[in-house]
């Protein structure tokens, strides 16, 4: 029966994405992180305290997310089975970001097609952590592709992995880890101490999913008749060319599949951060590669779902 619930959650994400007006657990988690983080900063300012505060922030946020999710499912099961099913499916659906990610990428692509670089810079700034005020057309395209590639792991494959492993409880706990990293896991002066634990734990949580994402993107590359061999080769060869131990796997697979080059030096919070490049492509990156990356996102996600569901059925 759980596979049927997971299938419904996946189909809902495929069809609906994340409507802005709908209530969403991740929004609540984000608001809680902001509130608790502010309170912890008021307690003390020393670097030692901020490291401790970061640990408290992580444990409380992730732990509370798990407990509340478990209680919601428990209480709903006592009230009515249909209510339990609805909540189970909705919570599972809320952890997935496949269609939402694709919609944001297509929005940027359409704006680039209108030659409105100012608007495109603002749009891409909403999905990346780097400074976007001076990005060129190609840099906007690259930033979009890198985000879609990285979030194929963070926003789809990893949540699916944890959903099949431990249901909505584990999947939402993963999303809490990921949300913490996206909010406080920066290496600048403001977040270096308080975000240390969250950043490291996000690396741990994504260790297996990132490598699975590389494999699913390779499979998707072959199915879409892109360069599957290069997706395998670049994903493995350039796996360490990133400050994160995980991000280069999906980015490398996409770079290889599409014969493009990603990565390189970017600005974060006004400071230039030198990064190695990923891939061997020499041609300029264009809007075409954004579409191809979206196709890879959908195909890899569907492949992952089918394989996870098949394994779940065989084992359980």
mmCIF file of C-alpha atoms in Angstrom:
data_model
loop_
_atom_site.group_PDB
_atom_site.id
_atom_site.type_symbol
_atom_site.label_atom_id
_atom_site.label_comp_id
_atom_site.label_asym_id
_atom_site.label_seq_id
_atom_site.Cartn_x
_atom_site.Cartn_y
_atom_site.Cartn_z
ATOM 1 C CA UNK A 1 0.000 0.000 0.000
ATOM 2 C CA UNK A 2 2.754 2.594 0.763
ATOM 3 C CA UNK A 3 4.005 2.315 -2.838
ATOM 4 C CA UNK A 4 0.562 3.398 -4.009
ATOM 5 C CA UNK A 5 0.779 6.402 -1.659
ATOM 6 C CA UNK A 6 4.287 7.274 -2.907
ATOM 7 C CA UNK A 7 3.099 6.943 -6.500
ATOM 8 C CA UNK A 8 0.241 9.357 -5.842
ATOM 9 C CA UNK A 9 2.631 11.830 -4.190
ATOM 10 C CA UNK A 10 4.977 11.627 -7.168
ATOM 11 C CA UNK A 11 2.170 12.108 -9.694
ATOM 12 C CA UNK A 12 0.851 15.105 -7.746
ATOM 13 C CA UNK A 13 4.270 16.734 -7.908
ATOM 14 C CA UNK A 14 4.522 15.891 -11.612
ATOM 15 C CA UNK A 15 1.152 17.516 -12.331
ATOM 16 C CA UNK A 16 0.958 20.380 -9.828
ATOM 17 C CA UNK A 17 4.412 21.373 -8.639
ATOM 18 C CA UNK A 18 4.181 23.662 -5.600
ATOM 19 C CA UNK A 19 1.368 26.234 -5.960
ATOM 20 C CA UNK A 20 2.483 29.378 -4.113
ATOM 21 C CA UNK A 21 -0.855 29.812 -2.333
ATOM 22 C CA UNK A 22 -0.929 26.308 -0.825
ATOM 23 C CA UNK A 23 0.217 25.606 2.745
ATOM 24 C CA UNK A 24 3.599 23.893 2.685
ATOM 25 C CA UNK A 25 5.593 22.178 5.470
ATOM 26 C CA UNK A 26 8.893 23.520 4.091
ATOM 27 C CA UNK A 27 7.659 27.101 4.511
ATOM 28 C CA UNK A 28 6.832 26.323 8.153
ATOM 29 C CA UNK A 29 10.260 24.740 8.656
ATOM 30 C CA UNK A 30 11.927 27.807 7.128
ATOM 31 C CA UNK A 31 9.987 30.168 9.386
ATOM 32 C CA UNK A 32 10.923 28.098 12.431
ATOM 33 C CA UNK A 33 14.624 28.108 11.483
ATOM 34 C CA UNK A 34 14.550 31.885 11.131
ATOM 35 C CA UNK A 35 12.787 32.333 14.480
ATOM 36 C CA UNK A 36 14.965 29.924 16.460
ATOM 37 C CA UNK A 37 18.149 31.182 14.795
ATOM 38 C CA UNK A 38 17.304 34.752 15.786
ATOM 39 C CA UNK A 39 16.584 33.719 19.376
ATOM 40 C CA UNK A 40 19.844 31.755 19.647
ATOM 41 C CA UNK A 41 21.845 34.721 18.348
ATOM 42 C CA UNK A 42 20.345 36.892 21.089
ATOM 43 C CA UNK A 43 21.637 34.526 23.769
ATOM 44 C CA UNK A 44 25.293 35.055 22.841
ATOM 45 C CA UNK A 45 27.609 36.464 20.190
ATOM 46 C CA UNK A 46 30.856 34.557 20.741
ATOM 47 C CA UNK A 47 32.060 32.194 18.029
ATOM 48 C CA UNK A 48 32.108 29.264 20.465
ATOM 49 C CA UNK A 49 28.468 29.863 21.399
ATOM 50 C CA UNK A 50 27.434 30.188 17.745
ATOM 51 C CA UNK A 51 28.955 26.771 16.991
ATOM 52 C CA UNK A 52 26.954 25.316 19.897
ATOM 53 C CA UNK A 53 23.870 27.271 18.810
ATOM 54 C CA UNK A 54 24.217 25.786 15.343
ATOM 55 C CA UNK A 55 24.103 22.310 16.831
ATOM 56 C CA UNK A 56 21.039 23.201 18.873
ATOM 57 C CA UNK A 57 19.374 24.707 15.811
ATOM 58 C CA UNK A 58 20.026 21.537 13.827
ATOM 59 C CA UNK A 59 18.886 19.040 16.474
ATOM 60 C CA UNK A 60 15.746 20.961 17.444
ATOM 61 C CA UNK A 61 14.664 21.696 13.863
ATOM 62 C CA UNK A 62 15.210 18.191 12.489
ATOM 63 C CA UNK A 63 13.971 16.463 15.641
ATOM 64 C CA UNK A 64 10.841 18.578 15.919
ATOM 65 C CA UNK A 65 10.085 18.056 12.222
ATOM 66 C CA UNK A 66 10.233 14.293 12.708
ATOM 67 C CA UNK A 67 8.125 14.311 15.865
ATOM 68 C CA UNK A 68 5.413 16.584 14.441
ATOM 69 C CA UNK A 69 5.205 14.568 11.215
ATOM 70 C CA UNK A 70 4.959 11.304 13.174
ATOM 71 C CA UNK A 71 2.267 12.748 15.431
ATOM 72 C CA UNK A 72 0.253 14.045 12.479
ATOM 73 C CA UNK A 73 0.244 10.592 10.920
ATOM 74 C CA UNK A 74 -0.509 8.878 14.238
ATOM 75 C CA UNK A 75 -3.400 11.160 15.209
ATOM 76 C CA UNK A 76 -4.924 11.105 11.716
ATOM 77 C CA UNK A 77 -4.805 7.286 11.688
ATOM 78 C CA UNK A 78 -6.803 7.257 14.926
ATOM 79 C CA UNK A 79 -9.426 9.639 13.536
ATOM 80 C CA UNK A 80 -10.084 8.103 10.124
ATOM 81 C CA UNK A 81 -8.116 5.999 7.669
ATOM 82 C CA UNK A 82 -9.011 8.268 4.745
ATOM 83 C CA UNK A 83 -7.590 11.253 6.649
ATOM 84 C CA UNK A 84 -4.366 9.352 7.324
ATOM 85 C CA UNK A 85 -4.061 8.512 3.615
ATOM 86 C CA UNK A 86 -4.623 12.130 2.562
ATOM 87 C CA UNK A 87 -2.077 13.486 5.044
ATOM 88 C CA UNK A 88 0.462 10.758 4.202
ATOM 89 C CA UNK A 89 0.205 11.492 0.476
ATOM 90 C CA UNK A 90 0.263 15.265 0.928
ATOM 91 C CA UNK A 91 3.299 15.215 3.199
ATOM 92 C CA UNK A 92 5.118 12.936 0.749
ATOM 93 C CA UNK A 93 4.171 15.197 -2.149
ATOM 94 C CA UNK A 94 5.401 18.265 -0.262
ATOM 95 C CA UNK A 95 8.951 16.883 -0.101
ATOM 96 C CA UNK A 96 9.304 16.734 -3.904
ATOM 97 C CA UNK A 97 10.278 19.717 -6.057
ATOM 98 C CA UNK A 98 10.593 18.328 -9.573
ATOM 99 C CA UNK A 99 7.955 20.361 -11.386
ATOM 100 C CA UNK A 100 8.547 23.484 -9.302
ATOM 101 C CA UNK A 101 12.231 23.369 -10.248
ATOM 102 C CA UNK A 102 11.403 22.891 -13.917
ATOM 103 C CA UNK A 103 8.909 25.784 -13.844
ATOM 104 C CA UNK A 104 11.468 28.172 -12.318
ATOM 105 C CA UNK A 105 14.049 27.193 -14.932
ATOM 106 C CA UNK A 106 11.576 27.652 -17.784
ATOM 107 C CA UNK A 107 10.584 31.038 -16.389
ATOM 108 C CA UNK A 108 14.221 32.192 -16.619
ATOM 109 C CA UNK A 109 14.495 30.685 -20.083
ATOM 110 C CA UNK A 110 11.453 32.623 -21.318
ATOM 111 C CA UNK A 111 12.816 35.860 -19.863
ATOM 112 C CA UNK A 112 16.151 35.300 -21.632
ATOM 113 C CA UNK A 113 14.246 34.736 -24.879
ATOM 114 C CA UNK A 114 12.773 38.221 -24.431
ATOM 115 C CA UNK A 115 16.312 39.664 -23.999
ATOM 116 C CA UNK A 116 15.346 40.997 -20.558
ATOM 117 C CA UNK A 117 18.624 40.354 -18.742
ATOM 118 C CA UNK A 118 17.676 42.533 -15.771
ATOM 119 C CA UNK A 119 14.589 40.447 -15.023
ATOM 120 C CA UNK A 120 16.468 37.211 -15.725
ATOM 121 C CA UNK A 121 19.174 38.191 -13.220
ATOM 122 C CA UNK A 122 16.509 38.798 -10.578
ATOM 123 C CA UNK A 123 14.819 35.482 -11.352
ATOM 124 C CA UNK A 124 18.013 33.443 -11.228
ATOM 125 C CA UNK A 125 18.952 35.253 -8.020
ATOM 126 C CA UNK A 126 15.917 33.642 -6.390
ATOM 127 C CA UNK A 127 17.237 30.106 -6.963
ATOM 128 C CA UNK A 128 21.009 30.516 -6.487
ATOM 129 C CA UNK A 129 23.175 31.748 -3.641
ATOM 130 C CA UNK A 130 25.651 33.740 -5.719
ATOM 131 C CA UNK A 131 25.534 37.417 -6.696
ATOM 132 C CA UNK A 132 23.622 37.771 -9.969
ATOM 133 C CA UNK A 133 23.545 41.545 -10.596
ATOM 134 C CA UNK A 134 26.206 41.464 -13.312
ATOM 135 C CA UNK A 135 25.699 38.041 -14.877
ATOM 136 C CA UNK A 136 25.842 37.740 -18.664
ATOM 137 C CA UNK A 137 23.306 35.786 -20.718
ATOM 138 C CA UNK A 138 25.573 32.731 -20.742
ATOM 139 C CA UNK A 139 26.284 32.996 -17.017
ATOM 140 C CA UNK A 140 22.542 33.135 -16.301
ATOM 141 C CA UNK A 141 22.047 30.013 -18.413
ATOM 142 C CA UNK A 142 24.895 28.235 -16.618
ATOM 143 C CA UNK A 143 23.592 29.228 -13.183
ATOM 144 C CA UNK A 144 20.157 27.884 -14.092
ATOM 145 C CA UNK A 145 21.567 24.601 -15.400
ATOM 146 C CA UNK A 146 23.796 24.141 -12.349
ATOM 147 C CA UNK A 147 20.828 24.738 -10.035
ATOM 148 C CA UNK A 148 18.599 22.280 -11.881
ATOM 149 C CA UNK A 149 21.395 19.684 -11.892
ATOM 150 C CA UNK A 150 22.193 20.098 -8.198
ATOM 151 C CA UNK A 151 18.534 20.150 -7.180
ATOM 152 C CA UNK A 152 17.777 17.036 -9.180
ATOM 153 C CA UNK A 153 19.599 15.461 -6.244
ATOM 154 C CA UNK A 154 18.473 17.746 -3.390
ATOM 155 C CA UNK A 155 14.917 18.366 -4.552
ATOM 156 C CA UNK A 156 13.895 15.049 -6.076
ATOM 157 C CA UNK A 157 16.187 12.008 -5.849
ATOM 158 C CA UNK A 158 17.169 12.506 -2.188
ATOM 159 C CA UNK A 159 13.582 13.091 -0.963
ATOM 160 C CA UNK A 160 12.443 10.042 -2.968
ATOM 161 C CA UNK A 161 15.271 7.989 -1.467
ATOM 162 C CA UNK A 162 14.282 8.920 2.087
ATOM 163 C CA UNK A 163 10.563 8.684 1.335
ATOM 164 C CA UNK A 164 10.896 5.051 0.275
ATOM 165 C CA UNK A 165 13.281 4.394 3.159
ATOM 166 C CA UNK A 166 11.243 5.892 5.991
ATOM 167 C CA UNK A 167 8.045 7.453 4.690
ATOM 168 C CA UNK A 168 7.064 11.117 5.139
ATOM 169 C CA UNK A 169 8.752 11.264 8.571
ATOM 170 C CA UNK A 170 12.250 10.563 7.249
ATOM 171 C CA UNK A 171 11.653 12.493 4.012
ATOM 172 C CA UNK A 172 10.587 15.633 5.889
ATOM 173 C CA UNK A 173 13.490 15.271 8.314
ATOM 174 C CA UNK A 174 15.769 15.243 5.265
ATOM 175 C CA UNK A 175 14.027 18.354 3.925
ATOM 176 C CA UNK A 176 14.608 20.037 7.282
ATOM 177 C CA UNK A 177 18.334 19.243 6.964
ATOM 178 C CA UNK A 178 18.364 20.582 3.417
ATOM 179 C CA UNK A 179 16.436 23.728 4.356
ATOM 180 C CA UNK A 180 18.846 24.396 7.216
ATOM 181 C CA UNK A 181 21.771 24.149 4.827
ATOM 182 C CA UNK A 182 20.142 26.493 2.318
ATOM 183 C CA UNK A 183 19.383 29.077 5.025
ATOM 184 C CA UNK A 184 22.437 28.979 7.307
ATOM 185 C CA UNK A 185 24.962 26.695 5.622
ATOM 186 C CA UNK A 186 27.067 29.475 4.087
ATOM 187 C CA UNK A 187 30.808 29.889 4.641
ATOM 188 C CA UNK A 188 30.716 33.665 5.092
ATOM 189 C CA UNK A 189 31.295 35.482 8.362
ATOM 190 C CA UNK A 190 27.620 35.660 9.334
ATOM 191 C CA UNK A 191 26.870 31.953 9.018
ATOM 192 C CA UNK A 192 30.248 30.183 9.244
ATOM 193 C CA UNK A 193 29.833 29.251 12.919
ATOM 194 C CA UNK A 194 26.076 28.847 13.353
ATOM 195 C CA UNK A 195 25.731 27.051 10.008
ATOM 196 C CA UNK A 196 28.677 24.661 10.430
ATOM 197 C CA UNK A 197 26.716 21.677 11.788
ATOM 198 C CA UNK A 198 23.879 22.114 9.276
ATOM 199 C CA UNK A 199 26.280 22.294 6.320
ATOM 200 C CA UNK A 200 28.181 19.175 7.397
ATOM 201 C CA UNK A 201 25.036 17.172 8.111
ATOM 202 C CA UNK A 202 23.604 18.137 4.720
ATOM 203 C CA UNK A 203 26.772 16.707 3.159
ATOM 204 C CA UNK A 204 26.176 13.474 5.068
ATOM 205 C CA UNK A 205 22.467 13.291 4.179
ATOM 206 C CA UNK A 206 23.190 13.806 0.477
ATOM 207 C CA UNK A 207 26.204 11.491 0.224
ATOM 208 C CA UNK A 208 24.324 8.480 -1.164
ATOM 209 C CA UNK A 209 21.558 10.390 -3.050
ATOM 210 C CA UNK A 210 24.094 12.558 -4.935
ATOM 211 C CA UNK A 211 25.893 9.503 -6.255
ATOM 212 C CA UNK A 212 22.621 7.817 -7.150
ATOM 213 C CA UNK A 213 21.601 10.997 -8.981
ATOM 214 C CA UNK A 214 24.781 10.792 -11.070
ATOM 215 C CA UNK A 215 23.816 7.237 -12.076
ATOM 216 C CA UNK A 216 20.210 8.172 -12.833
ATOM 217 C CA UNK A 217 21.370 11.144 -14.935
ATOM 218 C CA UNK A 218 23.678 8.829 -16.866
ATOM 219 C CA UNK A 219 20.728 6.505 -17.514
ATOM 220 C CA UNK A 220 18.562 9.477 -18.509
ATOM 221 C CA UNK A 221 21.296 10.667 -20.892
ATOM 222 C CA UNK A 222 21.258 7.349 -22.734
ATOM 223 C CA UNK A 223 17.441 7.301 -22.865
ATOM 224 C CA UNK A 224 17.345 10.860 -24.265
ATOM 225 C CA UNK A 225 20.160 10.052 -26.739
ATOM 226 C CA UNK A 226 22.510 12.582 -25.170
ATOM 227 C CA UNK A 227 26.128 11.616 -24.474
ATOM 228 C CA UNK A 228 25.656 9.002 -21.761
ATOM 229 C CA UNK A 229 29.290 7.896 -21.855
ATOM 230 C CA UNK A 230 30.484 11.447 -21.223
ATOM 231 C CA UNK A 231 27.890 11.868 -18.456
ATOM 232 C CA UNK A 232 29.444 8.853 -16.713
ATOM 233 C CA UNK A 233 33.020 9.944 -17.395
ATOM 234 C CA UNK A 234 32.728 13.637 -16.417
ATOM 235 C CA UNK A 235 30.509 12.890 -13.425
ATOM 236 C CA UNK A 236 33.222 10.631 -12.040
ATOM 237 C CA UNK A 237 36.306 12.531 -13.227
ATOM 238 C CA UNK A 238 35.149 15.938 -11.960
ATOM 239 C CA UNK A 239 33.405 14.690 -8.805
ATOM 240 C CA UNK A 240 35.850 16.538 -6.540
ATOM 241 C CA UNK A 241 35.768 19.845 -8.440
ATOM 242 C CA UNK A 242 33.368 21.520 -6.049
ATOM 243 C CA UNK A 243 33.454 22.898 -2.513
ATOM 244 C CA UNK A 244 30.671 20.404 -1.736
ATOM 245 C CA UNK A 245 31.539 16.681 -1.713
ATOM 246 C CA UNK A 246 28.253 15.971 -3.500
ATOM 247 C CA UNK A 247 27.303 18.708 -5.981
ATOM 248 C CA UNK A 248 29.848 17.884 -8.681
ATOM 249 C CA UNK A 249 28.312 14.450 -9.294
ATOM 250 C CA UNK A 250 25.027 15.695 -10.844
ATOM 251 C CA UNK A 251 26.654 18.802 -12.347
ATOM 252 C CA UNK A 252 29.363 16.673 -13.937
ATOM 253 C CA UNK A 253 26.799 14.255 -15.367
ATOM 254 C CA UNK A 254 24.843 17.113 -16.951
ATOM 255 C CA UNK A 255 27.992 18.812 -18.248
ATOM 256 C CA UNK A 256 29.124 15.569 -19.855
ATOM 257 C CA UNK A 257 25.711 14.678 -21.279
ATOM 258 C CA UNK A 258 25.337 18.095 -22.955
ATOM 259 C CA UNK A 259 29.035 18.675 -23.794
ATOM 260 C CA UNK A 260 29.189 21.954 -21.865
ATOM 261 C CA UNK A 261 31.373 23.459 -19.137
ATOM 262 C CA UNK A 262 29.918 24.459 -15.775
ATOM 263 C CA UNK A 263 31.377 25.830 -12.538
ATOM 264 C CA UNK A 264 34.192 28.379 -12.463
ATOM 265 C CA UNK A 265 34.611 31.540 -10.416
ATOM 266 C CA UNK A 266 31.522 33.256 -8.964
ATOM 267 C CA UNK A 267 30.725 36.065 -6.538
ATOM 268 C CA UNK A 268 29.079 35.271 -3.209
ATOM 269 C CA UNK A 269 28.019 38.139 -0.927
ATOM 270 C CA UNK A 270 30.373 40.509 -2.753
ATOM 271 C CA UNK A 271 33.383 38.192 -2.476
ATOM 272 C CA UNK A 272 34.915 36.366 -5.437
ATOM 273 C CA UNK A 273 35.096 32.602 -4.910
ATOM 274 C CA UNK A 274 37.405 30.692 -7.244
ATOM 275 C CA UNK A 275 36.064 27.305 -8.308
ATOM 276 C CA UNK A 276 37.347 24.791 -10.859
ATOM 277 C CA UNK A 277 35.365 24.161 -14.024
ATOM 278 C CA UNK A 278 33.362 20.995 -14.618
ATOM 279 C CA UNK A 279 33.176 19.439 -18.092
ATOM 280 C CA UNK A 280 35.061 19.771 -21.386
ATOM 281 C CA UNK A 281 32.597 21.700 -23.559
ATOM 282 C CA UNK A 282 33.940 24.671 -25.498
ATOM 283 C CA UNK A 283 30.733 25.990 -27.080
ATOM 284 C CA UNK A 284 28.813 28.817 -25.315
ATOM 285 C CA UNK A 285 25.969 27.651 -23.073
ATOM 286 C CA UNK A 286 22.574 28.795 -24.357
ATOM 287 C CA UNK A 287 18.862 28.519 -23.580
ATOM 288 C CA UNK A 288 18.804 25.217 -25.477
ATOM 289 C CA UNK A 289 20.841 23.524 -22.755
ATOM 290 C CA UNK A 290 18.357 24.739 -20.122
ATOM 291 C CA UNK A 291 15.609 22.772 -21.891
ATOM 292 C CA UNK A 292 17.848 19.727 -22.185
ATOM 293 C CA UNK A 293 18.674 19.888 -18.475
ATOM 294 C CA UNK A 294 14.956 19.992 -17.654
ATOM 295 C CA UNK A 295 14.455 16.860 -19.798
ATOM 296 C CA UNK A 296 17.270 15.209 -17.845
ATOM 297 C CA UNK A 297 15.617 16.249 -14.573
ATOM 298 C CA UNK A 298 12.287 14.662 -15.465
ATOM 299 C CA UNK A 299 13.752 11.517 -17.017
ATOM 300 C CA UNK A 300 16.202 10.861 -14.165
ATOM 301 C CA UNK A 301 13.459 11.483 -11.590
ATOM 302 C CA UNK A 302 11.039 9.071 -13.264
ATOM 303 C CA UNK A 303 13.791 6.446 -13.555
ATOM 304 C CA UNK A 304 14.620 6.876 -9.868
ATOM 305 C CA UNK A 305 10.983 6.536 -8.867
ATOM 306 C CA UNK A 306 10.498 3.348 -10.906
ATOM 307 C CA UNK A 307 13.666 1.753 -9.528
ATOM 308 C CA UNK A 308 12.978 2.769 -5.912
ATOM 309 C CA UNK A 309 9.383 1.524 -6.180
ATOM 310 C CA UNK A 310 10.508 -1.771 -7.709
ATOM 311 C CA UNK A 311 13.074 -2.368 -4.956
ATOM 312 C CA UNK A 312 10.504 -1.460 -2.289
ATOM 313 C CA UNK A 313 7.998 -3.931 -3.723
ATOM 314 C CA UNK A 314 10.601 -6.675 -3.862
ATOM 315 C CA UNK A 315 11.850 -6.115 -0.309
ATOM 316 C CA UNK A 316 8.636 -5.214 1.460
#
